[in-house]
Structures are given as C-alpha cells and as structure tokens.
Amino acid sequence: MVPLAQLALADAVRDVEAHVAADGWDSPPRVFALVRTADAIAANPGLADQLPPEVVTAARGIPDHLVSVEQEGLPDAETLEELLGTLSWPPTVDGAAIVAERVILPPSAEEGLPTDPAAALAYLSSHPDRQDVRLAVGVLRDGTPWCAVRTRANDDGTDVAFGPDLVPGLIEALRATFE
C-alpha cells in the first residue's frame, strides 16, 4: 500500500508537471517548494481565500495534501546540478519539486560524440534519434520521491509516465537540498 504522504506528493508532482507543460517546451528549469496545505493555511489564514476552493477542501480532508510554491529569482547556474547545489529549504518546507527538460539518446549515439562541448551540443541537438523529455521530480523532506516524465514526441497529458524511481540521479540531487 502506498503511504498517504507519497500519494499527496504524486498529486503535487502531477500538478507541477501539468502547470509547466501548459507553458510549452524549451523552458529553463523550474523549482517549487512543497508545503502541507493545511499548515500553510494555519500559518496564513488569508491564503485560503487565494487558493482554489477545491484545494482548500482537499487540505481539510487530506492532512498530507501539498500546495506548490514556484521559486522565483533562482541563482544563475550553468548546470542543473549546480543549481540544485545552491538550494536549501527552511523547516516550514515539507518537500521540493523541480521540472527540467533534457535530451536523451540511445547509447549508440555516444560513438560519434565530439569532445568539444560546443560541437557535442550541436551533435546532440541534431541527432536523428534524439528525444526531448520533460522531467518532473519531487521529494519530501524524509526522502520519499515521485517522478513524472513526458516526451515531446508524445506531448499529451495522458502519455506522461509516473513512478517513484524514474529519474534516480535527479531524485538524489533534490534529496541533497534537504541535508
């Protein structure tokens, strides 16, 4: 049986992935703090008036329900790993999520990969077997993960893959932001 906290995280990851998907492709990474909705409303009662009614209702019935807060003004970073290395969360944040786009290729594509970074980028960008993917990964403070993966080739909300361990490296990097 899946713990209720993980179900709430799965809902939050699904929501942030759909939110980012609504803006289309070719976006920079986006980061979200995840906070238990009931706790956020208790700390700031006026928040209930700003949230959709269904969110407030869910928070009353589901103690682990999470609300996402997109983080703006992220530090400049050349890589996703560098960005995640700059993040840390106050105790009031119960989890975090990141949505980022990546290019994946079959292992055979590495055979022709140039060593020069600019040439490698051009090679990857034009490779015929390239797949653009959007990765949405969330973790709770206790390390519980949930992931969503959408491909540009199947850019439909019904073709998103979900699971707890789809992007292990990104899960670990996001977990590290709570250490």
PDB file of C-alpha atoms in Angstrom:
ATOM      1  CA  MET A   1       0.000   0.000   0.000  1.00  0.00           C
ATOM      2  CA  VAL A   2       1.321   3.459  -0.940  1.00  0.00           C
ATOM      3  CA  PRO A   3       1.654   5.830   2.047  1.00  0.00           C
ATOM      4  CA  LEU A   4      -0.712   8.813   2.020  1.00  0.00           C
ATOM      5  CA  ALA A   5       2.222  11.244   2.031  1.00  0.00           C
ATOM      6  CA  GLN A   6       3.552   9.681  -1.178  1.00  0.00           C
ATOM      7  CA  LEU A   7       0.103   9.894  -2.781  1.00  0.00           C
ATOM      8  CA  ALA A   8      -0.005  13.603  -1.889  1.00  0.00           C
ATOM      9  CA  LEU A   9       3.480  14.017  -3.397  1.00  0.00           C
ATOM     10  CA  ALA A  10       2.368  12.189  -6.556  1.00  0.00           C
ATOM     11  CA  ASP A  11      -0.538  14.617  -6.898  1.00  0.00           C
ATOM     12  CA  ALA A  12       1.779  17.610  -6.374  1.00  0.00           C
ATOM     13  CA  VAL A  13       4.291  16.362  -8.978  1.00  0.00           C
ATOM     14  CA  ARG A  14       1.466  15.712 -11.445  1.00  0.00           C
ATOM     15  CA  ASP A  15       0.189  19.247 -10.849  1.00  0.00           C
ATOM     16  CA  VAL A  16       3.557  20.999 -11.295  1.00  0.00           C
ATOM     17  CA  GLU A  17       4.319  18.965 -14.424  1.00  0.00           C
ATOM     18  CA  ALA A  18       0.954  19.920 -15.934  1.00  0.00           C
ATOM     19  CA  HIS A  19       1.472  23.563 -14.885  1.00  0.00           C
ATOM     20  CA  VAL A  20       4.850  23.715 -16.636  1.00  0.00           C
ATOM     21  CA  ALA A  21       3.529  21.767 -19.651  1.00  0.00           C
ATOM     22  CA  ALA A  22       0.866  24.429 -20.155  1.00  0.00           C
ATOM     23  CA  ASP A  23       3.683  26.883 -20.937  1.00  0.00           C
ATOM     24  CA  GLY A  24       5.109  24.699 -23.711  1.00  0.00           C
ATOM     25  CA  TRP A  25       8.612  23.431 -24.330  1.00  0.00           C
ATOM     26  CA  ASP A  26      12.081  24.983 -24.303  1.00  0.00           C
ATOM     27  CA  SER A  27      11.864  26.360 -20.778  1.00  0.00           C
ATOM     28  CA  PRO A  28      14.568  26.696 -18.135  1.00  0.00           C
ATOM     29  CA  PRO A  29      14.377  24.517 -15.011  1.00  0.00           C
ATOM     30  CA  ARG A  30      11.621  25.496 -12.588  1.00  0.00           C
ATOM     31  CA  VAL A  31      11.723  24.818  -8.861  1.00  0.00           C
ATOM     32  CA  PHE A  32       8.817  24.512  -6.422  1.00  0.00           C
ATOM     33  CA  ALA A  33       8.652  24.395  -2.643  1.00  0.00           C
ATOM     34  CA  LEU A  34       6.031  21.941  -1.413  1.00  0.00           C
ATOM     35  CA  VAL A  35       4.187  22.781   1.795  1.00  0.00           C
ATOM     36  CA  ARG A  36       1.401  20.929   3.577  1.00  0.00           C
ATOM     37  CA  THR A  37      -1.624  22.959   2.590  1.00  0.00           C
ATOM     38  CA  ALA A  38      -3.322  22.779   5.997  1.00  0.00           C
ATOM     39  CA  ASP A  39      -0.130  24.020   7.706  1.00  0.00           C
ATOM     40  CA  ALA A  40       0.210  26.873   5.200  1.00  0.00           C
ATOM     41  CA  ILE A  41      -3.404  27.942   5.775  1.00  0.00           C
ATOM     42  CA  ALA A  42      -2.976  27.702   9.564  1.00  0.00           C
ATOM     43  CA  ALA A  43       0.116  29.932   9.378  1.00  0.00           C
ATOM     44  CA  ASN A  44      -1.559  32.364   6.966  1.00  0.00           C
ATOM     45  CA  PRO A  45      -5.392  32.146   7.130  1.00  0.00           C
ATOM     46  CA  GLY A  46      -5.762  34.636   4.257  1.00  0.00           C
ATOM     47  CA  LEU A  47      -4.174  32.048   1.973  1.00  0.00           C
ATOM     48  CA  ALA A  48      -7.449  30.104   1.948  1.00  0.00           C
ATOM     49  CA  ASP A  49      -9.030  32.979   0.009  1.00  0.00           C
ATOM     50  CA  GLN A  50      -6.234  32.892  -2.582  1.00  0.00           C
ATOM     51  CA  LEU A  51      -6.322  29.145  -3.251  1.00  0.00           C
ATOM     52  CA  PRO A  52      -8.885  27.416  -5.444  1.00  0.00           C
ATOM     53  CA  PRO A  53     -11.809  26.119  -3.342  1.00  0.00           C
ATOM     54  CA  GLU A  54     -11.054  22.503  -4.271  1.00  0.00           C
ATOM     55  CA  VAL A  55      -7.530  22.874  -2.844  1.00  0.00           C
ATOM     56  CA  VAL A  56      -8.857  24.209   0.457  1.00  0.00           C
ATOM     57  CA  THR A  57     -11.396  21.376   0.599  1.00  0.00           C
ATOM     58  CA  ALA A  58      -8.691  18.794  -0.138  1.00  0.00           C
ATOM     59  CA  ALA A  59      -6.495  20.253   2.604  1.00  0.00           C
ATOM     60  CA  ARG A  60      -9.312  19.786   5.120  1.00  0.00           C
ATOM     61  CA  GLY A  61      -9.759  16.127   4.227  1.00  0.00           C
ATOM     62  CA  ILE A  62      -6.198  15.092   3.416  1.00  0.00           C
ATOM     63  CA  PRO A  63      -3.644  16.095   6.090  1.00  0.00           C
ATOM     64  CA  ASP A  64      -0.699  15.436   3.732  1.00  0.00           C
ATOM     65  CA  HIS A  65      -2.150  17.495   0.851  1.00  0.00           C
ATOM     66  CA  LEU A  66       0.585  19.710  -0.614  1.00  0.00           C
ATOM     67  CA  VAL A  67       0.497  23.122  -2.204  1.00  0.00           C
ATOM     68  CA  SER A  68       3.348  24.089  -4.536  1.00  0.00           C
ATOM     69  CA  VAL A  69       5.034  27.480  -4.458  1.00  0.00           C
ATOM     70  CA  GLU A  70       7.146  28.273  -7.508  1.00  0.00           C
ATOM     71  CA  GLN A  71      10.507  29.734  -6.583  1.00  0.00           C
ATOM     72  CA  GLU A  72      11.419  32.866  -8.485  1.00  0.00           C
ATOM     73  CA  GLY A  73      14.765  34.598  -8.670  1.00  0.00           C
ATOM     74  CA  LEU A  74      16.763  31.387  -8.728  1.00  0.00           C
ATOM     75  CA  PRO A  75      20.531  31.823  -8.686  1.00  0.00           C
ATOM     76  CA  ASP A  76      22.307  31.730 -12.029  1.00  0.00           C
ATOM     77  CA  ALA A  77      23.777  28.299 -12.679  1.00  0.00           C
ATOM     78  CA  GLU A  78      25.313  26.722 -15.744  1.00  0.00           C
ATOM     79  CA  THR A  79      24.016  23.232 -14.960  1.00  0.00           C
ATOM     80  CA  LEU A  80      21.054  21.711 -13.213  1.00  0.00           C
ATOM     81  CA  GLU A  81      23.408  20.077 -10.731  1.00  0.00           C
ATOM     82  CA  GLU A  82      24.969  23.448  -9.925  1.00  0.00           C
ATOM     83  CA  LEU A  83      21.515  24.987  -9.406  1.00  0.00           C
ATOM     84  CA  LEU A  84      20.438  22.213  -7.050  1.00  0.00           C
ATOM     85  CA  GLY A  85      23.720  22.580  -5.162  1.00  0.00           C
ATOM     86  CA  THR A  86      22.743  26.149  -4.257  1.00  0.00           C
ATOM     87  CA  LEU A  87      19.314  25.278  -2.847  1.00  0.00           C
ATOM     88  CA  SER A  88      18.327  24.640   0.744  1.00  0.00           C
ATOM     89  CA  TRP A  89      14.949  24.757   2.435  1.00  0.00           C
ATOM     90  CA  PRO A  90      13.656  26.173   5.718  1.00  0.00           C
ATOM     91  CA  PRO A  91      11.920  23.763   8.138  1.00  0.00           C
ATOM     92  CA  THR A  92       8.486  25.003   7.000  1.00  0.00           C
ATOM     93  CA  VAL A  93       9.019  23.400   3.569  1.00  0.00           C
ATOM     94  CA  ASP A  94       7.868  19.773   3.513  1.00  0.00           C
ATOM     95  CA  GLY A  95       9.227  18.878   0.087  1.00  0.00           C
ATOM     96  CA  ALA A  96      10.502  20.238  -3.192  1.00  0.00           C
ATOM     97  CA  ALA A  97       9.979  19.628  -6.883  1.00  0.00           C
ATOM     98  CA  ILE A  98      11.937  20.512  -9.976  1.00  0.00           C
ATOM     99  CA  VAL A  99      10.866  20.399 -13.600  1.00  0.00           C
ATOM    100  CA  ALA A 100      13.569  20.345 -16.246  1.00  0.00           C
ATOM    101  CA  GLU A 101      13.932  19.404 -19.889  1.00  0.00           C
ATOM    102  CA  ARG A 102      16.606  17.047 -21.133  1.00  0.00           C
ATOM    103  CA  VAL A 103      17.666  15.350 -24.346  1.00  0.00           C
ATOM    104  CA  ILE A 104      18.074  11.596 -24.319  1.00  0.00           C
ATOM    105  CA  LEU A 105      19.791   9.474 -26.926  1.00  0.00           C
ATOM    106  CA  PRO A 106      20.412   5.760 -27.321  1.00  0.00           C
ATOM    107  CA  PRO A 107      23.841   4.576 -26.095  1.00  0.00           C
ATOM    108  CA  SER A 108      24.952   4.055 -29.699  1.00  0.00           C
ATOM    109  CA  ALA A 109      24.878   7.832 -30.228  1.00  0.00           C
ATOM    110  CA  GLU A 110      27.898   8.239 -27.931  1.00  0.00           C
ATOM    111  CA  GLU A 111      30.153   6.682 -30.579  1.00  0.00           C
ATOM    112  CA  GLY A 112      30.195   9.868 -32.660  1.00  0.00           C
ATOM    113  CA  LEU A 113      30.054  12.383 -29.806  1.00  0.00           C
ATOM    114  CA  PRO A 114      32.658  15.145 -30.264  1.00  0.00           C
ATOM    115  CA  THR A 115      34.852  16.038 -27.272  1.00  0.00           C
ATOM    116  CA  ASP A 116      34.477  19.791 -27.790  1.00  0.00           C
ATOM    117  CA  PRO A 117      31.448  20.941 -25.692  1.00  0.00           C
ATOM    118  CA  ALA A 118      30.038  23.249 -28.393  1.00  0.00           C
ATOM    119  CA  ALA A 119      30.421  20.599 -31.088  1.00  0.00           C
ATOM    120  CA  ALA A 120      28.890  17.976 -28.760  1.00  0.00           C
ATOM    121  CA  LEU A 121      25.866  20.218 -28.168  1.00  0.00           C
ATOM    122  CA  ALA A 122      25.396  20.728 -31.913  1.00  0.00           C
ATOM    123  CA  TYR A 123      25.739  16.970 -32.479  1.00  0.00           C
ATOM    124  CA  LEU A 124      23.180  16.143 -29.781  1.00  0.00           C
ATOM    125  CA  SER A 125      20.753  18.827 -30.959  1.00  0.00           C
ATOM    126  CA  SER A 126      20.666  17.492 -34.495  1.00  0.00           C
ATOM    127  CA  HIS A 127      20.897  13.738 -33.843  1.00  0.00           C
ATOM    128  CA  PRO A 128      18.018  11.894 -35.576  1.00  0.00           C
ATOM    129  CA  ASP A 129      17.415   9.592 -32.552  1.00  0.00           C
ATOM    130  CA  ARG A 130      17.158  12.461 -30.099  1.00  0.00           C
ATOM    131  CA  GLN A 131      14.208  12.504 -27.702  1.00  0.00           C
ATOM    132  CA  ASP A 132      13.279  15.640 -25.781  1.00  0.00           C
ATOM    133  CA  VAL A 133      11.858  14.858 -22.353  1.00  0.00           C
ATOM    134  CA  ARG A 134      10.441  16.894 -19.506  1.00  0.00           C
ATOM    135  CA  LEU A 135      11.330  15.506 -16.096  1.00  0.00           C
ATOM    136  CA  ALA A 136       9.349  16.462 -13.011  1.00  0.00           C
ATOM    137  CA  VAL A 137      10.788  15.148  -9.762  1.00  0.00           C
ATOM    138  CA  GLY A 138       9.548  15.740  -6.247  1.00  0.00           C
ATOM    139  CA  VAL A 139      10.869  14.602  -2.890  1.00  0.00           C
ATOM    140  CA  LEU A 140       9.564  15.004   0.606  1.00  0.00           C
ATOM    141  CA  ARG A 141      11.847  16.070   3.430  1.00  0.00           C
ATOM    142  CA  ASP A 142      12.049  12.407   4.547  1.00  0.00           C
ATOM    143  CA  GLY A 143      13.374  11.440   1.088  1.00  0.00           C
ATOM    144  CA  THR A 144      10.162   9.970  -0.351  1.00  0.00           C
ATOM    145  CA  PRO A 145      10.262  10.512  -4.151  1.00  0.00           C
ATOM    146  CA  TRP A 146       7.837  10.767  -7.060  1.00  0.00           C
ATOM    147  CA  CYS A 147       8.563  11.428 -10.745  1.00  0.00           C
ATOM    148  CA  ALA A 148       6.815  12.287 -13.995  1.00  0.00           C
ATOM    149  CA  VAL A 149       8.332  12.013 -17.480  1.00  0.00           C
ATOM    150  CA  ARG A 150       6.789  13.452 -20.654  1.00  0.00           C
ATOM    151  CA  THR A 151       8.276  13.225 -24.143  1.00  0.00           C
ATOM    152  CA  ARG A 152       7.919  15.947 -26.712  1.00  0.00           C
ATOM    153  CA  ALA A 153       7.051  13.295 -29.294  1.00  0.00           C
ATOM    154  CA  ASN A 154       4.023  12.278 -27.182  1.00  0.00           C
ATOM    155  CA  ASP A 155       3.179  15.664 -25.714  1.00  0.00           C
ATOM    156  CA  ASP A 156      -0.154  14.773 -24.192  1.00  0.00           C
ATOM    157  CA  GLY A 157      -1.164  14.717 -20.549  1.00  0.00           C
ATOM    158  CA  THR A 158      -2.382  11.145 -20.970  1.00  0.00           C
ATOM    159  CA  ASP A 159       1.077   9.976 -22.124  1.00  0.00           C
ATOM    160  CA  VAL A 160       3.036  11.015 -19.032  1.00  0.00           C
ATOM    161  CA  ALA A 161       4.876   8.256 -17.173  1.00  0.00           C
ATOM    162  CA  PHE A 162       4.686   8.350 -13.368  1.00  0.00           C
ATOM    163  CA  GLY A 163       6.545   6.430 -10.689  1.00  0.00           C
ATOM    164  CA  PRO A 164       8.692   6.684  -7.582  1.00  0.00           C
ATOM    165  CA  ASP A 165      12.078   5.992  -9.163  1.00  0.00           C
ATOM    166  CA  LEU A 166      12.061   7.067 -12.818  1.00  0.00           C
ATOM    167  CA  VAL A 167      14.920   9.587 -12.503  1.00  0.00           C
ATOM    168  CA  PRO A 168      17.255   8.316  -9.742  1.00  0.00           C
ATOM    169  CA  GLY A 169      20.067  10.843 -10.238  1.00  0.00           C
ATOM    170  CA  LEU A 170      17.719  13.819 -10.058  1.00  0.00           C
ATOM    171  CA  ILE A 171      15.954  12.315  -7.029  1.00  0.00           C
ATOM    172  CA  GLU A 172      19.268  12.102  -5.185  1.00  0.00           C
ATOM    173  CA  ALA A 173      20.270  15.631  -6.159  1.00  0.00           C
ATOM    174  CA  LEU A 174      16.929  17.003  -4.952  1.00  0.00           C
ATOM    175  CA  ARG A 175      17.175  14.983  -1.712  1.00  0.00           C
ATOM    176  CA  ALA A 176      20.536  16.635  -1.088  1.00  0.00           C
ATOM    177  CA  THR A 177      18.836  20.040  -0.916  1.00  0.00           C
ATOM    178  CA  PHE A 178      17.334  18.922   2.417  1.00  0.00           C
ATOM    179  CA  GLU A 179      20.615  17.844   4.014  1.00  0.00           C
TER     180      GLU A 179
END
